[in-house]
PDB file of C-alpha atoms in Angstrom:
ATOM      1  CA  UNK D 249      89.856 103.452 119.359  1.00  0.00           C
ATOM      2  CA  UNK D 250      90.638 103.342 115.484  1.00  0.00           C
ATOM      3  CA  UNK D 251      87.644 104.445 113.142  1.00  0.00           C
ATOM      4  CA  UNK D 252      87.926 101.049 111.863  1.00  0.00           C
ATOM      5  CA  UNK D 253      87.421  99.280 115.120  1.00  0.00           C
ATOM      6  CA  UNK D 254      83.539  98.990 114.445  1.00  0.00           C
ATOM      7  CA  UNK D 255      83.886  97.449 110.588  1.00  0.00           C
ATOM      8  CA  UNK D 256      86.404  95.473 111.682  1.00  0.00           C
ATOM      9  CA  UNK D 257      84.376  93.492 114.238  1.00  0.00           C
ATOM     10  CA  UNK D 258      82.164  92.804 111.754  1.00  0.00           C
ATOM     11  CA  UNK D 259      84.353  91.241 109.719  1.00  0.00           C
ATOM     12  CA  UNK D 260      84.302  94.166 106.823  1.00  0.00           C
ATOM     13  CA  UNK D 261      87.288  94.837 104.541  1.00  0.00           C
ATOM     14  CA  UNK D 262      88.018  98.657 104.910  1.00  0.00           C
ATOM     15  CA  UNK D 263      89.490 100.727 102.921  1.00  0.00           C
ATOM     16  CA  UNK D 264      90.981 104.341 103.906  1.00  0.00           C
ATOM     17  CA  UNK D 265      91.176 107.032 101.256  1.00  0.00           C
ATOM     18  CA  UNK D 266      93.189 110.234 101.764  1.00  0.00           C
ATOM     19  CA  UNK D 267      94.766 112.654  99.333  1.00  0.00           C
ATOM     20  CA  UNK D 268      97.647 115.019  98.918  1.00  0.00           C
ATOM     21  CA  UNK D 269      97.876 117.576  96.473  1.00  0.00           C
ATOM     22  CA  UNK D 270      94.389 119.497  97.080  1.00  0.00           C
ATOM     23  CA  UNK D 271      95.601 123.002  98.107  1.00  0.00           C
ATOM     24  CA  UNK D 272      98.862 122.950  96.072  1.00  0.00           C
ATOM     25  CA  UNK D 273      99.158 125.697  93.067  1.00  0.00           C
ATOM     26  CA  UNK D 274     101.128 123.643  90.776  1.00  0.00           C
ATOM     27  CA  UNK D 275     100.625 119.593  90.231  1.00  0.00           C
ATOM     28  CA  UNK D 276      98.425 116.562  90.327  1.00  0.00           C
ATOM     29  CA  UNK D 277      95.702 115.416  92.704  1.00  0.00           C
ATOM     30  CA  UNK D 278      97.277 111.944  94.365  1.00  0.00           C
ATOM     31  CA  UNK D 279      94.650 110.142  96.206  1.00  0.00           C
ATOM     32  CA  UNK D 280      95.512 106.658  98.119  1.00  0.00           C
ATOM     33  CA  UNK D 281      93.226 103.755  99.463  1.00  0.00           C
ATOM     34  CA  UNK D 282      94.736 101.083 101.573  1.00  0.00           C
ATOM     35  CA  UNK D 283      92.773  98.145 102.978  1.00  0.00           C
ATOM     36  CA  UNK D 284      94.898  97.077 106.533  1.00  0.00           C
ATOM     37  CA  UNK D 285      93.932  93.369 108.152  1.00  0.00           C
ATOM     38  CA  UNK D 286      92.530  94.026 111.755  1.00  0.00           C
ATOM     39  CA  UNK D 287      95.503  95.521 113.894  1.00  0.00           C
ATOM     40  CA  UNK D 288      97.712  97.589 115.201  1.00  0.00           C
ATOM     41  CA  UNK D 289      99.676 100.179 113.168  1.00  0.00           C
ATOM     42  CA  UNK D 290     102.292 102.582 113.346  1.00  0.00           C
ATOM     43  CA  UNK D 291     101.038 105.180 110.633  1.00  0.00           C
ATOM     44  CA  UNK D 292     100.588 108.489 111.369  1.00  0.00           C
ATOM     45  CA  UNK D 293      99.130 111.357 109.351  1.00  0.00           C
ATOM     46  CA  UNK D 294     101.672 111.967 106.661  1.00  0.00           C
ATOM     47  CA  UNK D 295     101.997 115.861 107.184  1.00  0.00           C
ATOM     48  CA  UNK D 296     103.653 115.256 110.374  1.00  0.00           C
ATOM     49  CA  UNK D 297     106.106 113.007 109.102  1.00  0.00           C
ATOM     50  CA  UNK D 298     109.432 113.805 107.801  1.00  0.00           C
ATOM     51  CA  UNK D 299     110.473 112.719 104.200  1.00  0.00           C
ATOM     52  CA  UNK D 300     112.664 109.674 105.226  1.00  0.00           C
ATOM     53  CA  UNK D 301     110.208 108.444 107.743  1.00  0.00           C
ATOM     54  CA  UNK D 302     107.377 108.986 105.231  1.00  0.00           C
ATOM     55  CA  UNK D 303     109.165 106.742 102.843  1.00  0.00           C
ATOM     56  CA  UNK D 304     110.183 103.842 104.980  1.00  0.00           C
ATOM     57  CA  UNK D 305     106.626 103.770 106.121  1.00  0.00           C
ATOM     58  CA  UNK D 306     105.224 103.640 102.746  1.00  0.00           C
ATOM     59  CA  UNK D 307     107.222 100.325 102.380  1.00  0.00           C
ATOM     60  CA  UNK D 308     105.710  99.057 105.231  1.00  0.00           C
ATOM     61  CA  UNK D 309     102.418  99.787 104.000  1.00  0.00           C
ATOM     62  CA  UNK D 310     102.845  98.542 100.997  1.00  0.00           C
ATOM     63  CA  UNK D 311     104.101  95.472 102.423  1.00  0.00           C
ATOM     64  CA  UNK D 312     101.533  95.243 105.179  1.00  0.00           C
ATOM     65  CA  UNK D 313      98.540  95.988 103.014  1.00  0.00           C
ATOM     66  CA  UNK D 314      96.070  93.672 101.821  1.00  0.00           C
ATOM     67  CA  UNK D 315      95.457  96.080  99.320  1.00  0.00           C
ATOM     68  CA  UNK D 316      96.435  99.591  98.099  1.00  0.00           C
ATOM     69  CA  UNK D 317      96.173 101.688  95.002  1.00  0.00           C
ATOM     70  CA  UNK D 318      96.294 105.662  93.506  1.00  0.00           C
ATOM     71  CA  UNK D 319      94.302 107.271  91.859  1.00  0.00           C
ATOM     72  CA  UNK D 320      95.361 111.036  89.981  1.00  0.00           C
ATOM     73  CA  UNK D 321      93.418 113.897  88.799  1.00  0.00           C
ATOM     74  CA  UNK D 322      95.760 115.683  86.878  1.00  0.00           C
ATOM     75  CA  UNK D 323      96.034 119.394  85.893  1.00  0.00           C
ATOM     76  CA  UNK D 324      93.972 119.574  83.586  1.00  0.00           C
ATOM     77  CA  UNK D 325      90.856 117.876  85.001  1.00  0.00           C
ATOM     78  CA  UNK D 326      91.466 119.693  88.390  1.00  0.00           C
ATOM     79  CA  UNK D 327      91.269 123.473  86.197  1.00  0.00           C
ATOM     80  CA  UNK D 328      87.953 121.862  84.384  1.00  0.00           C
ATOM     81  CA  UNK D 329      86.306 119.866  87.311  1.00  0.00           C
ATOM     82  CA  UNK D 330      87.260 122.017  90.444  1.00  0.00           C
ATOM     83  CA  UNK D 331      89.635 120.871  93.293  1.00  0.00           C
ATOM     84  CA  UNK D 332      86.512 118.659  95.064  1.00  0.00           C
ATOM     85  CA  UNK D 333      85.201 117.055  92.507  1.00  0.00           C
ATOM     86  CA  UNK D 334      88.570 116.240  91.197  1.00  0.00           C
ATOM     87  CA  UNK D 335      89.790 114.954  94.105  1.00  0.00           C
ATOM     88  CA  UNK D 336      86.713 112.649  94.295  1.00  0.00           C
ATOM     89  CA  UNK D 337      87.340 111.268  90.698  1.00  0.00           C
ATOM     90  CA  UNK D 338      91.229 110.368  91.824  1.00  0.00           C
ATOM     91  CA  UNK D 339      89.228 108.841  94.910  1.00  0.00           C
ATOM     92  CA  UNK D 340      87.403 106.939  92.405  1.00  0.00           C
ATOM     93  CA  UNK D 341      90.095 106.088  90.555  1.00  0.00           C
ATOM     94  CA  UNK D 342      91.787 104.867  93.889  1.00  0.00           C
ATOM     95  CA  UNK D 343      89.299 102.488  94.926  1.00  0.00           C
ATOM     96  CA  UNK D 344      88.431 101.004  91.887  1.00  0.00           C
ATOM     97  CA  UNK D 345      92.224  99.590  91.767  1.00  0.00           C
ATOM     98  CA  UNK D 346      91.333  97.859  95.045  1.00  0.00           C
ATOM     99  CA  UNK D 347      91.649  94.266  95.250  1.00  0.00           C
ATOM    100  CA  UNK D 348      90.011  92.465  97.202  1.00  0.00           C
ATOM    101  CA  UNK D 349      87.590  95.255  97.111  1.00  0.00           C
ATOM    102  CA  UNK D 350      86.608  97.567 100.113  1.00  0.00           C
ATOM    103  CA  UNK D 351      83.263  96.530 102.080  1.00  0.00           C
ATOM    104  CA  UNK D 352      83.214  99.609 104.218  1.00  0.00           C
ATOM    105  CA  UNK D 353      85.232 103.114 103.787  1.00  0.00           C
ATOM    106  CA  UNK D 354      87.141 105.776 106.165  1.00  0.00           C
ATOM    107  CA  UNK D 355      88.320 108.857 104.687  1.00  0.00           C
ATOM    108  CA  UNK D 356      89.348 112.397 105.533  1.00  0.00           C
ATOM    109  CA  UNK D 357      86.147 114.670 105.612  1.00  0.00           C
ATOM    110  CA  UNK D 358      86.032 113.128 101.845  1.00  0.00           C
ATOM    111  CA  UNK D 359      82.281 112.428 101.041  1.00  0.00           C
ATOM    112  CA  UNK D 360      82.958 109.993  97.923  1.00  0.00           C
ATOM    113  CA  UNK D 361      79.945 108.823  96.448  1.00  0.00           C
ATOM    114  CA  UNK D 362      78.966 105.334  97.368  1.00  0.00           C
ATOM    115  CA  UNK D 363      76.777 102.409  98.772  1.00  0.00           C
ATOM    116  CA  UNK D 364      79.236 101.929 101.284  1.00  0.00           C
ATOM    117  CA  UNK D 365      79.182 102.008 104.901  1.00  0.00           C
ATOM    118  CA  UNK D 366      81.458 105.347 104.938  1.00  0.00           C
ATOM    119  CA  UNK D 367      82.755 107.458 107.819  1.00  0.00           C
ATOM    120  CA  UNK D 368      84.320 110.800 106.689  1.00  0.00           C
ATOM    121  CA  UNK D 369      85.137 112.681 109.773  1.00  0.00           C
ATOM    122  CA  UNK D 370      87.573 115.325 109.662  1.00  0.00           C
ATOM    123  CA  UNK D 371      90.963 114.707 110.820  1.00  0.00           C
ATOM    124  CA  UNK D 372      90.337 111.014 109.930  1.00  0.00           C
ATOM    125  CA  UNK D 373      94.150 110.468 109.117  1.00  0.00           C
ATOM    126  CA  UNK D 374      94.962 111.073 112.982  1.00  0.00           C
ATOM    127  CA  UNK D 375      92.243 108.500 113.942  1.00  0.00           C
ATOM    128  CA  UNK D 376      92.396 105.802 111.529  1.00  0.00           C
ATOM    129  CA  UNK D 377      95.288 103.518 110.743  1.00  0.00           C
ATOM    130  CA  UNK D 378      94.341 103.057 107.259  1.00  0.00           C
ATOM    131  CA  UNK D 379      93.304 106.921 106.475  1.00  0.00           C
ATOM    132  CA  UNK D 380      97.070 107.229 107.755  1.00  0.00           C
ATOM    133  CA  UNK D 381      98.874 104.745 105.582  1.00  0.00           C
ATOM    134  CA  UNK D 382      96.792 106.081 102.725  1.00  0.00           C
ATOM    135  CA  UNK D 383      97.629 109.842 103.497  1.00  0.00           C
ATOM    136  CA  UNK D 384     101.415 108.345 103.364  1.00  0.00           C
ATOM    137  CA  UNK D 385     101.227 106.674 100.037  1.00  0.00           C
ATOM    138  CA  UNK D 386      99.558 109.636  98.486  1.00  0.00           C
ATOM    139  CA  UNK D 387     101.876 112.187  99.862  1.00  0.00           C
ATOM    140  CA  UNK D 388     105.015 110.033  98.816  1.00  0.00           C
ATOM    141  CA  UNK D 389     104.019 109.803  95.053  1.00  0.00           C
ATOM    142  CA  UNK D 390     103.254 112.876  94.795  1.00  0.00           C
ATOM    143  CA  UNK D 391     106.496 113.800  95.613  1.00  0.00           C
ATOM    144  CA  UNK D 392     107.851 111.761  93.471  1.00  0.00           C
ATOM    145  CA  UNK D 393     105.964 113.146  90.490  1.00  0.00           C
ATOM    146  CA  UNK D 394     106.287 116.966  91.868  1.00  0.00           C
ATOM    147  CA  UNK D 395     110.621 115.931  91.647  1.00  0.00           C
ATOM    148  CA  UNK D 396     110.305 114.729  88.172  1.00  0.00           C
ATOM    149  CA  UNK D 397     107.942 118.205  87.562  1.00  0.00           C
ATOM    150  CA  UNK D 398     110.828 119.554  88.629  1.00  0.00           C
ATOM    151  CA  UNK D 399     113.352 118.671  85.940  1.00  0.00           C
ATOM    152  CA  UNK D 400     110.879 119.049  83.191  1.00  0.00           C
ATOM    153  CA  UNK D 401     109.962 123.292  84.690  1.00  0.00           C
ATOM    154  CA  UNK D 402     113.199 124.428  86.118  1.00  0.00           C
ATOM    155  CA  UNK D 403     113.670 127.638  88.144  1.00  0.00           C
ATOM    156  CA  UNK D 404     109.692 126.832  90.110  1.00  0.00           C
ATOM    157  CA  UNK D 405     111.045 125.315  92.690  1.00  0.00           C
ATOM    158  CA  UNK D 406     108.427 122.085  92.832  1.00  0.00           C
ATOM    159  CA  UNK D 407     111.130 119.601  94.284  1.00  0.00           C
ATOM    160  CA  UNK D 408     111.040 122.008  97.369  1.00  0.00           C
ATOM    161  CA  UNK D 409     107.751 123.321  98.052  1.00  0.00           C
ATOM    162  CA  UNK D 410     105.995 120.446  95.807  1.00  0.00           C
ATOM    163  CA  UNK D 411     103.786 123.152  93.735  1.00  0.00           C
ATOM    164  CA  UNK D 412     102.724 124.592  97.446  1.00  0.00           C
ATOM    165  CA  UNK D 413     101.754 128.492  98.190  1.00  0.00           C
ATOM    166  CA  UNK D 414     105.168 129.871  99.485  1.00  0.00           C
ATOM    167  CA  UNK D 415     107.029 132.813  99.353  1.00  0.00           C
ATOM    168  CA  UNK D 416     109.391 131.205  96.608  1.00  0.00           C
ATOM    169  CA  UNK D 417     106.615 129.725  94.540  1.00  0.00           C
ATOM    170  CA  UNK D 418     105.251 132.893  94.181  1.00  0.00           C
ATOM    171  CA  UNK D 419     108.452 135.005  93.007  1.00  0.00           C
ATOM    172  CA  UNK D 420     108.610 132.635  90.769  1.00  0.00           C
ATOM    173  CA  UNK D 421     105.289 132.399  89.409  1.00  0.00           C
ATOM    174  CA  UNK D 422     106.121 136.261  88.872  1.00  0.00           C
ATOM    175  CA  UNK D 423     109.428 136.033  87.149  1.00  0.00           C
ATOM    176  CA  UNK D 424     108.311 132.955  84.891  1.00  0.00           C
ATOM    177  CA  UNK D 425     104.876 133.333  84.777  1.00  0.00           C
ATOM    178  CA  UNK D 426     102.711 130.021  85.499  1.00  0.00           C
ATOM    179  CA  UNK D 427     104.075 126.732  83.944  1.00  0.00           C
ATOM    180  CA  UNK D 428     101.903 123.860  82.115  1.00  0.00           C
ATOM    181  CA  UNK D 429     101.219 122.192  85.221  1.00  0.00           C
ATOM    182  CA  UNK D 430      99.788 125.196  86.959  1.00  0.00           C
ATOM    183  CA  UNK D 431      96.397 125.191  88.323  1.00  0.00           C
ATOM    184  CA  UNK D 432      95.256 127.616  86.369  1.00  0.00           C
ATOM    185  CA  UNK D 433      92.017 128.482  88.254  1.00  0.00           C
ATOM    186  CA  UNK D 434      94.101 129.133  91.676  1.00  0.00           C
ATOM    187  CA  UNK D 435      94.489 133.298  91.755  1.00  0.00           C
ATOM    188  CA  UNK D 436      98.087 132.815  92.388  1.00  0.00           C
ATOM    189  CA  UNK D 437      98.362 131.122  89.305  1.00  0.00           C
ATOM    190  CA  UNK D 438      95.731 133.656  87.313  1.00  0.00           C
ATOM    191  CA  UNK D 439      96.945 136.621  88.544  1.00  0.00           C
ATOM    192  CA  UNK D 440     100.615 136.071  87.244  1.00  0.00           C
ATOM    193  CA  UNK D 441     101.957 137.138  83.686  1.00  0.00           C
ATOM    194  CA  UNK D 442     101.925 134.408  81.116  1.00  0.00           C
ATOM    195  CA  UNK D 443     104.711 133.159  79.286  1.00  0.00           C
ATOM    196  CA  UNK D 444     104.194 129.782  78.236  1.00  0.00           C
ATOM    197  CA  UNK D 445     101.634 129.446  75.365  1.00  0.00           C
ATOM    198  CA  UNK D 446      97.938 128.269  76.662  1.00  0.00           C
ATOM    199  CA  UNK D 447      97.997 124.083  76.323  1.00  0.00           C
ATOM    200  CA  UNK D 448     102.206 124.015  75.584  1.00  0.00           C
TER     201      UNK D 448
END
């Protein structure tokens, strides 16, 4: 049974939240919220999706939805908050774009603070339909801005591994030291010789 089952027969508006971005090195925080009518749905968790399905089930969400919306912590505010509370501003951020407005909320092991009915098991984007399209949405825009990251800080590699831990991310990081949209708290990122001037 989806985690929504039981707001839905109460006639709630729910909203899944889930984010992308959180254990990356390099890049924003992108968290989605999606509000689904009662029903069936063919979203999955995003991480086991390839790229082209990913996308041409973020259409359908979108076009599905009653309501979605992002929310971003960016660099900055995830080196000066801390991934969690970062991601639970962009959660924030997410939900207040809502409209109609959520009356209950479903997220991934996210405790966002609120006076909401909220679920927040882990593994929530497996079991909820909304969670799922949300996880989608968030994972596709991020992407997006991780391509365009990209073009702007050549020679990382962020259009491959999307600012993620890998092998070639951390070469890299070596060769070129971290770039302005490094996390600079992240060990990886601390522990490699600096080349661009602090704030450039």
């Amino acid at each position: 049974m989806d985690l929504e089952a039981p707001f839905w027969s109460l006639g709630l508006r729910v909203a899944g939240v889930d984010e992308a971005g959180r254990g990356a090195w390099a890049g924003p925080i992108v968290v989605g919220a999606v509000i689904l009518r009662p029903g069936r749905y063919p979203f999955r968790d995003s991480k086991l999706l390839r790229p082209k399905e990913r996308e041409r089930l973020a259409e359908e969400v979108r076009r599905v939805a009653l309501a979605h919306a992002l929310g971003v912590a960016e660099v900055g505010e995830v080196d000066r908050l801390g991934v969690l509370k970062a991601t639970l501003l962009a959660a924030q951020r997410a939900l207040d774009l809502l409209d109609p407005p959520p009356e209950a909320l479903v997220t991934d092991y996210l405790q966002v603070a609120t006076s909401l009915p909220l679920l927040a098991p882990p593994k929530a984007d497996q079991k909820s339909p909304s969670v799922a399209a949300a996880s989608i949405l968030a994972k596709v825009h991020r992407d997006r801005l991780m391509e365009e990251l990209d073009r702007l800080y050549p020679g990382y590699g962020f259009a491959r591994h999307k600012g993620y831990g890998t092998p070639e991310h951390q070469r890299a990081l070596q060769a070129l030291g971290p770039s302005p949209v490094h996390r600079r708290r992240f060990s990886p990122v601390a522990q490699a010789p600096l080349r661009f001037p602090e704030g450039e």
